Amino acid sequence: MERFVFLTLDGLARGAVYAAFGLALVLIWRGTRVVNFAQGALAVASAYLAYTVTGATGSYWWGLVAALAGGLALGALVELLVMRWAGRAGPLEPVIAALGLVLLIQALLGMVYGNDFHPVDTPFARTALTVRGFDLVSPYDLFVLGAVLTVMLLLAVLFGRTKTGLRMRAAAFAPEVSRLLGVRVGRVLTLGWALAAAVGALAAMLVIPTELGLHPTAMDLVFVSGFTAAVVGGLDSPVGAVVGGLGVGVVLSYVGGYLGSDATPVAVLLLLLTVLLLRPGGLFSTVQARRV
Amino acid sequence: MRPLLEVQGLTAGYGGVPVLDEVDLAIEPATICAVLGANGAGKTTLVRALSGLIRPAAGQVVYDGRNLDGVPVEDRVRLGLAHVPEGRAVVEQLTVDENLRLAVLWRRDRHVRRDLAEVYELFEPLARRRSHLGHQLSGGERQMLALGRALVAGPRLLLLDEPSLGLAPKVIAEILTLLARLRDTTGLTVLLVEQNVRSALSVADRSVVMALGRVTTADVSDATLRHAYLGF
């Protein structure tokens, strides 16, 4: 029973990262109908920036700030310099451009930082707190949950309660009508990419220390899990991405804990396949099935 | 009086296929001008070119003495040019209130609140359904919302594309009466694209007929109308 509780809490902390990453994918999908395959690479680039800043200042927190700011800037640049132009050619071009960005960013990071794994420290201990002799949850996992929860609340307030949020929702649902009403849709899209990349950067900062360390391809597997989270939730639904992310995290934690960690990549794919077969639009979708 | 809107030699279309063929048109301030014509005559394309949604291949649009060439859609609203697209383009995933507020986000003046309240007064049913989502509204309510949303921005020129489409005659009459009242009280200028000839002519100060991408005549006798719609 203790093991079950431990695995559940560990899975929720891990799932929170997938939820954040999936949410970032949903933000861009809703606004532009593009699956941002470059999100992992962008997030890793932000994490490298944090690595440099932390190395120079000796402070984890300055590194975190740098990662978030770097994410915002990178996201905005990608929209302004690449996606805005790629999107005019056709629906598939932004996806190809995103895949090209992955190769470019990973190659550049390898050239600058080398292709070795850099271990990264966490600001809090990763050993589990024990309650009456049972391992329960580590302080770092609590920090991860808290950080993701804070970001979700901030995004919910931004989208639900502010003028900027209203513009972003309107531009995502009805770009042409929004323009007719005076909304500068181009700027809104740039902001959307910036926010999504910053959320992705946060996910990278939270998850990389718990894995092998910093590497140009460090987010590749997280991307698969985050994408699964978003698809399970129904790509269009922010709430779905969060629920999907937590669900994927918990399932992977059980599979890893009871069957061994070798089985987890297969479990992600099985989960993705099951959802796509049973409910192609995702669990939280409003459309009945995907258009073919 | 100088026209509020002057269109000269406007040619526009989609992907190189011209739909508008050297259209000339002038609209005096505080008048309602009806644009009549059959399906495919280019009426909607004309309105879309005026609001900037499509870029003309040739010709110019002069609004209030200013050439609109190169002025983006978002800025034309700020100049007082509002476009209500065909099919009551309400944002279905937003509430009535959000749809209305969306139209005044760009305004920085202090009268926004008052103008919103006025629209709710003008369209009673909208006030009752403030927090309902766009897709929950009936056709008539959607048209009220689309119209109210355009009016709340305080336009001088209103481009209305087929407001009567799919609405009950009583609702159509109410909307047209409202347009005539706004013309008389606030000096609103309206370009009214309509299929419904009788109701359009009942409020229009002037009418033009379009056929095959041209303004064929400013004469709307029964004979020219029959020619425009039926081709003989």
Coordinates of C-alpha atoms in Angstrom, one line a residue:
Chain A
M1 CA 0.0 0.0 0.0
E2 CA 2.8 2.4 0.9
R3 CA 4.5 1.7 -2.4
F4 CA 1.2 2.4 -4.2
V5 CA 0.9 5.8 -2.5
F6 CA 4.5 6.6 -3.2
L7 CA 4.2 5.6 -6.9
T8 CA 1.0 7.7 -7.2
L9 CA 2.6 10.8 -5.7
D10 CA 5.8 10.3 -7.7
G11 CA 3.6 9.8 -10.8
L12 CA 1.6 13.0 -10.1
A13 CA 4.9 15.1 -9.9
R14 CA 6.1 13.6 -13.1
G15 CA 2.7 14.0 -14.7
A16 CA 2.6 17.7 -13.7
V17 CA 5.6 18.2 -16.0
Y18 CA 3.9 16.3 -18.8
A19 CA 0.8 18.4 -18.1
A20 CA 2.8 21.7 -18.4
F21 CA 4.4 20.4 -21.6
G22 CA 1.2 19.2 -23.1
L23 CA -0.5 22.5 -22.1
A24 CA 2.1 24.4 -24.1
L25 CA 1.4 22.2 -27.1
V26 CA -2.3 22.9 -26.7
L27 CA -1.8 26.6 -26.5
I28 CA -0.1 26.6 -29.9
W29 CA -2.4 24.1 -31.5
R30 CA -5.5 26.1 -30.5
G31 CA -4.0 29.3 -31.9
T32 CA -2.4 28.1 -35.1
R33 CA -3.4 24.4 -35.7
V34 CA 0.2 23.5 -35.7
V35 CA 1.7 20.7 -33.5
N36 CA 4.9 22.4 -32.4
F37 CA 7.4 19.6 -32.8
A38 CA 10.2 22.1 -32.0
Q39 CA 8.9 22.6 -28.4
G40 CA 11.3 20.1 -26.8
A41 CA 14.3 21.6 -28.6
L42 CA 13.3 25.1 -27.7
A43 CA 12.8 24.0 -24.0
V44 CA 16.3 22.4 -24.0
A45 CA 17.8 25.6 -25.4
S46 CA 16.2 27.6 -22.6
A47 CA 17.6 25.0 -20.1
Y48 CA 21.1 25.4 -21.5
L49 CA 20.7 29.2 -21.0
A50 CA 19.8 28.5 -17.4
Y51 CA 22.8 26.2 -17.0
T52 CA 25.1 29.0 -18.2
V53 CA 23.5 31.6 -15.9
T54 CA 23.5 29.3 -12.9
G55 CA 27.1 28.5 -13.6
A56 CA 28.0 32.2 -13.7
T57 CA 25.9 33.4 -10.7
G58 CA 25.9 30.2 -8.6
S59 CA 22.2 30.6 -8.1
Y60 CA 19.5 28.1 -9.3
W61 CA 16.9 30.8 -9.2
W62 CA 18.6 33.2 -11.5
G63 CA 19.0 30.2 -13.9
L64 CA 15.2 29.6 -13.7
V65 CA 14.5 33.2 -14.4
A66 CA 16.8 33.1 -17.4
A67 CA 15.1 29.9 -18.7
L68 CA 11.7 31.5 -18.5
A69 CA 12.8 34.8 -20.1
G70 CA 14.8 32.8 -22.7
G71 CA 11.7 30.7 -23.5
L72 CA 9.6 33.8 -24.0
A73 CA 12.1 35.3 -26.3
L74 CA 12.8 32.1 -28.3
G75 CA 9.1 31.5 -28.7
A76 CA 8.4 35.0 -30.0
L77 CA 11.4 34.8 -32.4
V78 CA 10.3 31.4 -33.8
E79 CA 6.8 32.8 -34.5
L80 CA 8.1 36.1 -36.0
L81 CA 11.0 34.7 -38.1
V82 CA 9.7 31.2 -39.1
M83 CA 6.1 30.3 -38.4
R84 CA 4.5 33.5 -39.7
W85 CA 6.1 32.9 -43.1
A86 CA 5.9 29.1 -43.1
G87 CA 2.1 29.3 -42.3
R88 CA 1.3 31.2 -45.4
A89 CA 2.5 28.4 -47.7
G90 CA 0.1 25.8 -46.4
P91 CA -0.9 23.7 -43.4
L92 CA 2.0 21.2 -43.5
E93 CA 4.8 23.7 -43.9
P94 CA 4.9 24.9 -40.3
V95 CA 5.3 21.3 -39.1
I96 CA 8.2 20.7 -41.5
A97 CA 9.7 24.0 -40.4
A98 CA 9.4 22.9 -36.7
L99 CA 11.2 19.6 -37.5
G100 CA 13.9 21.6 -39.2
L101 CA 14.2 23.8 -36.1
V102 CA 14.7 20.7 -34.0
L103 CA 17.7 19.7 -36.1
L104 CA 19.1 23.2 -36.1
I105 CA 18.8 23.9 -32.4
Q106 CA 20.1 20.4 -31.4
A107 CA 23.1 20.8 -33.7
L108 CA 23.9 24.3 -32.4
L109 CA 23.6 23.3 -28.8
G110 CA 25.9 20.3 -29.5
M111 CA 28.5 22.7 -31.1
V112 CA 28.4 25.2 -28.2
Y113 CA 28.0 22.9 -25.2
G114 CA 29.2 19.5 -26.5
N115 CA 27.2 16.3 -26.7
D116 CA 27.8 15.1 -23.2
F117 CA 25.3 14.8 -20.4
H118 CA 25.7 17.6 -17.8
P119 CA 24.2 16.6 -14.5
V120 CA 22.0 19.4 -13.1
D121 CA 21.4 20.1 -9.4
T122 CA 17.9 20.6 -7.9
P123 CA 17.1 23.4 -5.5
F124 CA 15.5 20.9 -3.1
A125 CA 16.4 17.4 -1.9
R126 CA 15.2 14.5 -4.1
T127 CA 15.1 12.0 -1.2
A128 CA 11.6 11.2 -0.1
L129 CA 10.3 12.4 3.2
T130 CA 9.4 9.5 5.5
V131 CA 6.2 9.5 7.5
R132 CA 6.0 6.8 10.1
G133 CA 8.7 4.8 8.3
F134 CA 7.1 5.1 4.9
D135 CA 8.7 6.9 1.9
L136 CA 6.1 9.4 0.8
V137 CA 7.2 12.3 -1.4
S138 CA 10.4 14.3 -1.9
P139 CA 10.6 18.0 -1.3
Y140 CA 11.6 18.4 -5.0
D141 CA 8.5 16.7 -6.1
L142 CA 6.4 19.1 -4.0
F143 CA 8.3 22.0 -5.6
V144 CA 7.5 20.6 -9.1
L145 CA 3.8 20.2 -8.2
G146 CA 3.7 23.7 -6.8
A147 CA 5.5 25.3 -9.7
V148 CA 3.2 23.7 -12.3
L149 CA 0.1 24.5 -10.3
T150 CA 1.1 28.1 -10.0
V151 CA 1.7 28.4 -13.8
M152 CA -1.7 26.8 -14.5
L153 CA -3.5 29.2 -12.1
L154 CA -1.7 32.2 -13.7
L155 CA -2.6 31.0 -17.2
A156 CA -6.2 30.4 -16.1
V157 CA -6.4 34.0 -14.8
L158 CA -4.7 35.3 -17.9
F159 CA -7.2 33.6 -20.3
G160 CA -10.3 33.9 -18.2
R161 CA -10.0 37.3 -16.6
T162 CA -7.9 39.7 -18.7
K163 CA -8.3 41.6 -21.9
T164 CA -5.2 39.9 -23.3
G165 CA -6.7 36.5 -22.5
L166 CA -10.0 37.5 -24.3
R167 CA -8.0 38.6 -27.3
M168 CA -6.1 35.3 -27.3
R169 CA -9.2 33.2 -27.1
A170 CA -11.0 35.1 -29.7
A171 CA -8.1 35.1 -32.1
A172 CA -7.7 31.3 -31.6
F173 CA -11.4 30.6 -32.3
A174 CA -12.2 33.2 -35.0
P175 CA -9.1 35.0 -36.4
E176 CA -10.9 36.8 -39.2
V177 CA -13.8 38.1 -37.0
S178 CA -11.2 39.2 -34.4
R179 CA -9.3 41.2 -36.9
L180 CA -12.6 42.9 -38.0
L181 CA -13.1 43.9 -34.4
G182 CA -9.7 45.5 -34.2
V183 CA -7.7 42.7 -32.5
R184 CA -4.1 42.6 -33.8
V185 CA -4.1 38.9 -34.4
G186 CA -0.4 38.8 -35.5
R187 CA 0.7 40.2 -32.1
V188 CA -1.6 37.8 -30.2
L189 CA 0.0 34.8 -32.0
T190 CA 3.5 36.0 -31.2
L191 CA 2.5 36.3 -27.5
G192 CA 1.0 32.8 -27.7
W193 CA 4.2 31.3 -29.0
A194 CA 6.2 33.2 -26.4
L195 CA 4.0 32.0 -23.5
A196 CA 4.0 28.4 -24.8
A197 CA 7.8 28.3 -25.1
A198 CA 8.2 29.7 -21.6
V199 CA 5.9 27.0 -20.2
G200 CA 7.8 24.4 -22.1
A201 CA 11.1 25.8 -20.7
L202 CA 9.7 25.5 -17.2
A203 CA 8.8 21.9 -17.9
A204 CA 12.4 21.2 -19.1
M205 CA 13.9 22.9 -16.0
L206 CA 11.7 20.7 -13.7
V207 CA 12.2 17.4 -15.5
I208 CA 15.9 17.5 -16.7
P209 CA 17.5 17.2 -13.2
T210 CA 15.4 14.1 -12.5
E211 CA 16.7 12.3 -15.5
L212 CA 20.2 11.7 -17.0
G213 CA 21.0 15.5 -17.2
L214 CA 21.3 18.2 -19.7
H215 CA 21.8 17.1 -23.3
P216 CA 20.6 18.5 -26.7
T217 CA 18.1 15.6 -27.0
A218 CA 17.1 15.6 -23.3
M219 CA 13.5 16.5 -24.0
D220 CA 12.8 14.0 -26.8
L221 CA 11.2 11.4 -24.6
V222 CA 9.4 14.1 -22.6
F223 CA 8.0 15.4 -25.8
V224 CA 6.5 12.0 -26.6
S225 CA 4.8 11.9 -23.1
G226 CA 3.7 15.5 -23.2
F227 CA 2.3 15.0 -26.7
T228 CA 0.5 11.9 -25.5
A229 CA -0.9 14.0 -22.6
A230 CA -2.2 16.6 -25.0
V231 CA -3.7 14.0 -27.4
V232 CA -5.3 12.1 -24.5
G233 CA -6.9 15.3 -23.4
G234 CA -8.0 16.2 -26.9
L235 CA -5.4 18.7 -28.2
D236 CA -8.0 21.6 -28.1
S237 CA -8.6 21.4 -24.4
P238 CA -6.3 23.0 -21.8
V239 CA -8.1 21.1 -19.0
G240 CA -7.7 18.0 -21.0
A241 CA -3.9 18.5 -21.3
V242 CA -3.6 18.8 -17.5
V243 CA -5.7 15.8 -16.8
G244 CA -4.0 13.9 -19.6
G245 CA -0.6 14.8 -18.3
L246 CA -1.3 13.7 -14.7
G247 CA -2.9 10.5 -16.0
V248 CA 0.1 9.7 -18.2
G249 CA 2.5 10.4 -15.3
V250 CA 0.7 8.1 -12.9
V251 CA 0.3 5.3 -15.5
L252 CA 4.0 5.5 -16.3
S253 CA 4.9 5.5 -12.6
Y254 CA 2.9 2.3 -12.0
V255 CA 4.3 0.6 -15.0
G256 CA 7.9 1.6 -14.1
G257 CA 7.3 0.7 -10.4
Y258 CA 5.6 -2.7 -10.9
L259 CA 6.9 -3.9 -14.3
G260 CA 10.3 -2.1 -14.5
S261 CA 11.4 1.1 -16.2
D262 CA 12.2 -0.7 -19.5
A263 CA 8.4 -1.0 -20.1
T264 CA 7.6 2.7 -19.8
P265 CA 8.2 3.8 -23.4
V266 CA 6.0 1.0 -24.6
A267 CA 3.3 1.9 -22.1
V268 CA 3.2 5.5 -23.4
L269 CA 2.7 4.3 -27.0
L270 CA 0.0 1.7 -25.8
L271 CA -1.8 4.5 -24.0
L272 CA -1.7 6.8 -27.0
L273 CA -2.9 4.0 -29.3
T274 CA -5.8 3.0 -27.0
V275 CA -7.1 6.5 -26.7
L276 CA -6.8 7.1 -30.4
L277 CA -8.7 3.9 -31.1
L278 CA -11.4 4.4 -28.6
R279 CA -11.9 8.1 -28.7
P280 CA -10.0 9.6 -31.6
G281 CA -10.8 13.2 -30.6
G282 CA -9.4 12.8 -27.1
L283 CA -11.1 12.4 -23.8
F284 CA -12.1 16.1 -23.5
S285 CA -12.8 16.9 -27.1
T286 CA -16.0 18.6 -28.2
V287 CA -15.8 17.2 -31.7
Q288 CA -17.0 13.6 -32.2
A289 CA -14.0 12.3 -34.2
R290 CA -11.1 13.6 -36.1
R291 CA -11.6 14.8 -39.6
V292 CA -10.0 12.6 -42.1
Chain B
M1 CA -21.4 67.1 -49.8
R2 CA -18.2 65.1 -50.0
P3 CA -18.9 61.3 -50.1
L4 CA -17.8 59.4 -46.9
L5 CA -16.7 56.5 -49.1
E6 CA -15.4 56.7 -52.6
V7 CA -14.5 53.6 -54.6
Q8 CA -12.7 54.0 -57.9
G9 CA -11.9 51.3 -60.4
L10 CA -11.8 48.6 -57.7
T11 CA -10.6 45.2 -59.0
A12 CA -10.2 42.3 -56.6
G13 CA -10.6 38.5 -56.4
Y14 CA -9.3 35.3 -55.0
G15 CA -6.1 33.7 -56.3
G16 CA -5.8 35.7 -59.5
V17 CA -9.4 35.2 -60.6
P18 CA -11.0 38.6 -60.6
V19 CA -14.5 38.8 -59.0
L20 CA -14.7 42.6 -58.9
D21 CA -14.2 44.3 -62.2
E22 CA -13.4 48.1 -61.9
V23 CA -16.2 48.9 -59.5
D24 CA -17.0 52.6 -58.9
L25 CA -19.2 53.7 -56.0
A26 CA -19.7 56.7 -53.8
I27 CA -21.7 56.9 -50.6
E28 CA -22.8 60.2 -49.0
P29 CA -22.6 60.5 -45.3
A30 CA -25.7 59.7 -43.3
T31 CA -27.3 57.7 -46.0
I32 CA -28.2 54.0 -46.5
C33 CA -26.9 52.6 -49.8
A34 CA -28.3 49.2 -50.8
V35 CA -26.1 47.0 -53.0
L36 CA -28.4 44.5 -54.8
G37 CA -27.6 41.6 -57.1
A38 CA -27.8 37.9 -57.6
N39 CA -25.6 35.3 -56.0
G40 CA -22.0 35.5 -57.3
A41 CA -22.4 39.1 -58.5
G42 CA -19.5 40.1 -56.2
K43 CA -21.3 41.8 -53.4
T44 CA -19.6 40.0 -50.6
T45 CA -16.2 40.4 -52.3
L46 CA -16.9 44.2 -52.5
V47 CA -17.5 44.4 -48.8
R48 CA -14.4 42.2 -48.0
A49 CA -12.3 44.5 -50.1
L50 CA -13.6 47.6 -48.4
S51 CA -12.9 46.2 -44.9
G52 CA -9.4 45.1 -46.0
L53 CA -9.9 41.3 -45.7
I54 CA -8.8 40.9 -49.3
R55 CA -6.3 43.1 -51.0
P56 CA -7.5 44.8 -54.2
A57 CA -5.5 44.1 -57.4
A58 CA -6.2 47.6 -58.7
G59 CA -8.2 50.7 -58.0
Q60 CA -8.6 52.6 -54.7
V61 CA -10.8 53.0 -51.7
V62 CA -11.0 56.5 -50.2
Y63 CA -12.7 56.8 -46.8
D64 CA -13.2 60.2 -45.3
G65 CA -10.7 61.7 -47.7
R66 CA -8.1 59.1 -46.8
N67 CA -6.7 56.4 -49.2
L68 CA -7.1 53.1 -47.4
D69 CA -4.5 51.3 -49.5
G70 CA -2.1 49.5 -47.2
V71 CA -4.2 50.2 -44.0
P72 CA -4.7 46.8 -42.3
V73 CA -8.1 45.4 -41.3
E74 CA -7.4 46.1 -37.6
D75 CA -6.8 49.8 -38.2
R76 CA -9.8 50.3 -40.4
V77 CA -12.1 49.6 -37.4
R78 CA -10.2 52.3 -35.5
L79 CA -11.0 54.8 -38.3
G80 CA -14.7 54.1 -37.9
L81 CA -15.3 51.4 -40.6
A82 CA -17.2 48.4 -39.2
H83 CA -17.9 45.2 -41.1
V84 CA -20.6 42.7 -40.1
P85 CA -19.8 39.6 -42.2
E86 CA -22.3 37.3 -43.8
G87 CA -23.7 34.5 -41.6
R88 CA -23.7 36.5 -38.3
A89 CA -20.1 35.8 -37.4
V90 CA -20.5 35.5 -33.7
V91 CA -17.6 33.9 -31.9
E92 CA -19.5 30.8 -30.7
Q93 CA -17.1 29.8 -28.0
L94 CA -17.3 33.2 -26.2
T95 CA -20.2 34.6 -24.2
V96 CA -22.5 37.4 -25.4
D97 CA -20.7 39.8 -23.1
E98 CA -17.3 38.7 -24.2
N99 CA -18.3 39.0 -27.9
L100 CA -19.3 42.6 -27.2
R101 CA -16.3 43.5 -25.1
L102 CA -14.0 42.1 -27.7
A103 CA -15.2 44.9 -30.1
V104 CA -14.1 47.7 -27.7
L105 CA -10.8 46.3 -26.4
W106 CA -8.9 48.7 -28.6
R107 CA -10.7 51.8 -27.3
R108 CA -8.9 53.8 -24.6
D109 CA -11.6 56.4 -23.9
R110 CA -13.9 56.6 -20.8
H111 CA -17.2 56.0 -22.6
V112 CA -16.8 52.2 -23.2
R113 CA -19.0 51.2 -20.3
R114 CA -21.7 53.6 -21.4
D115 CA -21.6 52.4 -25.0
L116 CA -21.9 48.7 -23.8
A117 CA -24.9 49.6 -21.7
E118 CA -26.5 51.3 -24.7
V119 CA -26.2 48.2 -26.8
Y120 CA -27.8 46.1 -24.1
E121 CA -30.6 48.7 -24.0
L122 CA -31.0 48.6 -27.7
F123 CA -31.1 44.9 -27.9
E124 CA -33.1 43.7 -24.9
P125 CA -32.8 39.9 -25.5
L126 CA -29.0 40.2 -25.4
A127 CA -29.0 41.7 -21.9
R128 CA -31.0 38.6 -20.7
R129 CA -28.5 36.2 -22.3
R130 CA -25.3 38.1 -21.3
S131 CA -23.5 35.0 -20.0
H132 CA -24.7 32.6 -22.6
L133 CA -22.3 31.2 -25.2
G134 CA -22.5 32.3 -28.8
H135 CA -23.6 28.9 -30.0
Q136 CA -26.6 28.9 -27.7
L137 CA -28.2 31.9 -29.4
S138 CA -30.9 31.8 -32.0
G139 CA -30.4 33.2 -35.5
G140 CA -32.1 36.5 -34.6
E141 CA -30.1 36.9 -31.4
R142 CA -26.9 36.2 -33.3
Q143 CA -27.7 39.0 -35.8
M144 CA -28.5 41.4 -32.9
L145 CA -25.1 40.4 -31.3
A146 CA -23.2 40.9 -34.6
L147 CA -24.9 44.2 -35.2
G148 CA -24.5 45.4 -31.6
R149 CA -20.9 44.3 -31.6
A150 CA -20.3 46.5 -34.7
L151 CA -22.2 49.5 -33.3
V152 CA -20.5 49.4 -29.9
A153 CA -17.2 50.4 -31.6
G154 CA -18.9 53.7 -32.6
P155 CA -18.5 53.3 -36.4
R156 CA -19.3 56.1 -39.0
L157 CA -19.6 53.6 -41.8
L158 CA -21.3 50.2 -41.3
L159 CA -20.8 47.5 -43.9
L160 CA -23.6 45.0 -43.5
D161 CA -23.5 41.7 -45.5
E162 CA -26.9 40.0 -45.9
P163 CA -28.3 40.8 -42.4
S164 CA -31.7 39.4 -43.3
L165 CA -30.4 35.9 -44.2
G166 CA -32.5 33.3 -42.5
L167 CA -34.4 35.7 -40.3
A168 CA -38.1 36.1 -39.7
P169 CA -39.7 39.1 -41.6
K170 CA -40.5 40.8 -38.2
V171 CA -36.9 40.7 -37.1
I172 CA -35.7 41.9 -40.5
A173 CA -38.1 44.9 -40.2
E174 CA -36.9 45.7 -36.7
I175 CA -33.2 45.7 -37.8
L176 CA -33.9 47.9 -40.8
T177 CA -36.0 50.3 -38.8
L178 CA -33.1 50.6 -36.3
L179 CA -30.6 51.3 -39.1
A180 CA -32.9 54.1 -40.4
R181 CA -33.2 55.5 -36.9
L182 CA -29.4 55.5 -36.4
R183 CA -28.9 57.2 -39.8
D184 CA -31.3 60.0 -38.8
T185 CA -30.2 60.4 -35.2
T186 CA -26.4 59.7 -35.2
G187 CA -25.6 60.3 -38.9
L188 CA -24.5 56.6 -39.4
T189 CA -23.7 55.7 -43.0
V190 CA -24.6 52.2 -44.1
L191 CA -23.7 50.0 -47.0
L192 CA -26.3 47.4 -47.0
V193 CA -25.8 44.2 -49.1
E194 CA -29.1 42.4 -49.5
Q195 CA -30.8 39.7 -51.5
N196 CA -34.1 40.7 -50.0
V197 CA -34.8 43.5 -52.5
R198 CA -38.1 44.8 -51.1
S199 CA -36.9 45.2 -47.5
A200 CA -33.6 46.8 -48.6
L201 CA -35.4 49.3 -50.8
S202 CA -37.8 50.2 -48.0
V203 CA -35.0 52.0 -46.0
A204 CA -32.3 52.7 -48.7
D205 CA -31.7 56.3 -49.8
R206 CA -30.0 55.0 -52.8
S207 CA -29.4 51.6 -54.5
V208 CA -27.0 50.1 -56.9
V209 CA -27.2 46.8 -58.8
M210 CA -24.2 44.5 -59.2
A211 CA -23.9 41.8 -61.9
L212 CA -20.8 39.8 -62.8
G213 CA -18.5 41.9 -60.7
R214 CA -19.6 45.3 -62.0
V215 CA -21.9 48.0 -60.7
T216 CA -24.3 47.8 -63.7
T217 CA -26.7 50.5 -62.9
A218 CA -27.8 52.9 -60.3
D219 CA -31.3 52.5 -61.6
V220 CA -33.5 50.0 -59.7
S221 CA -36.6 49.8 -61.9
D222 CA -38.3 46.4 -62.1
A223 CA -36.7 45.8 -65.5
T224 CA -33.1 46.3 -64.4
L225 CA -33.6 44.2 -61.3
R226 CA -35.1 41.4 -63.4
H227 CA -32.1 41.7 -65.7
A228 CA -29.6 41.5 -62.8
Y229 CA -31.2 38.6 -61.1
L230 CA -32.6 36.6 -64.0
G231 CA -30.4 37.7 -66.8
F232 CA -33.0 38.7 -69.4

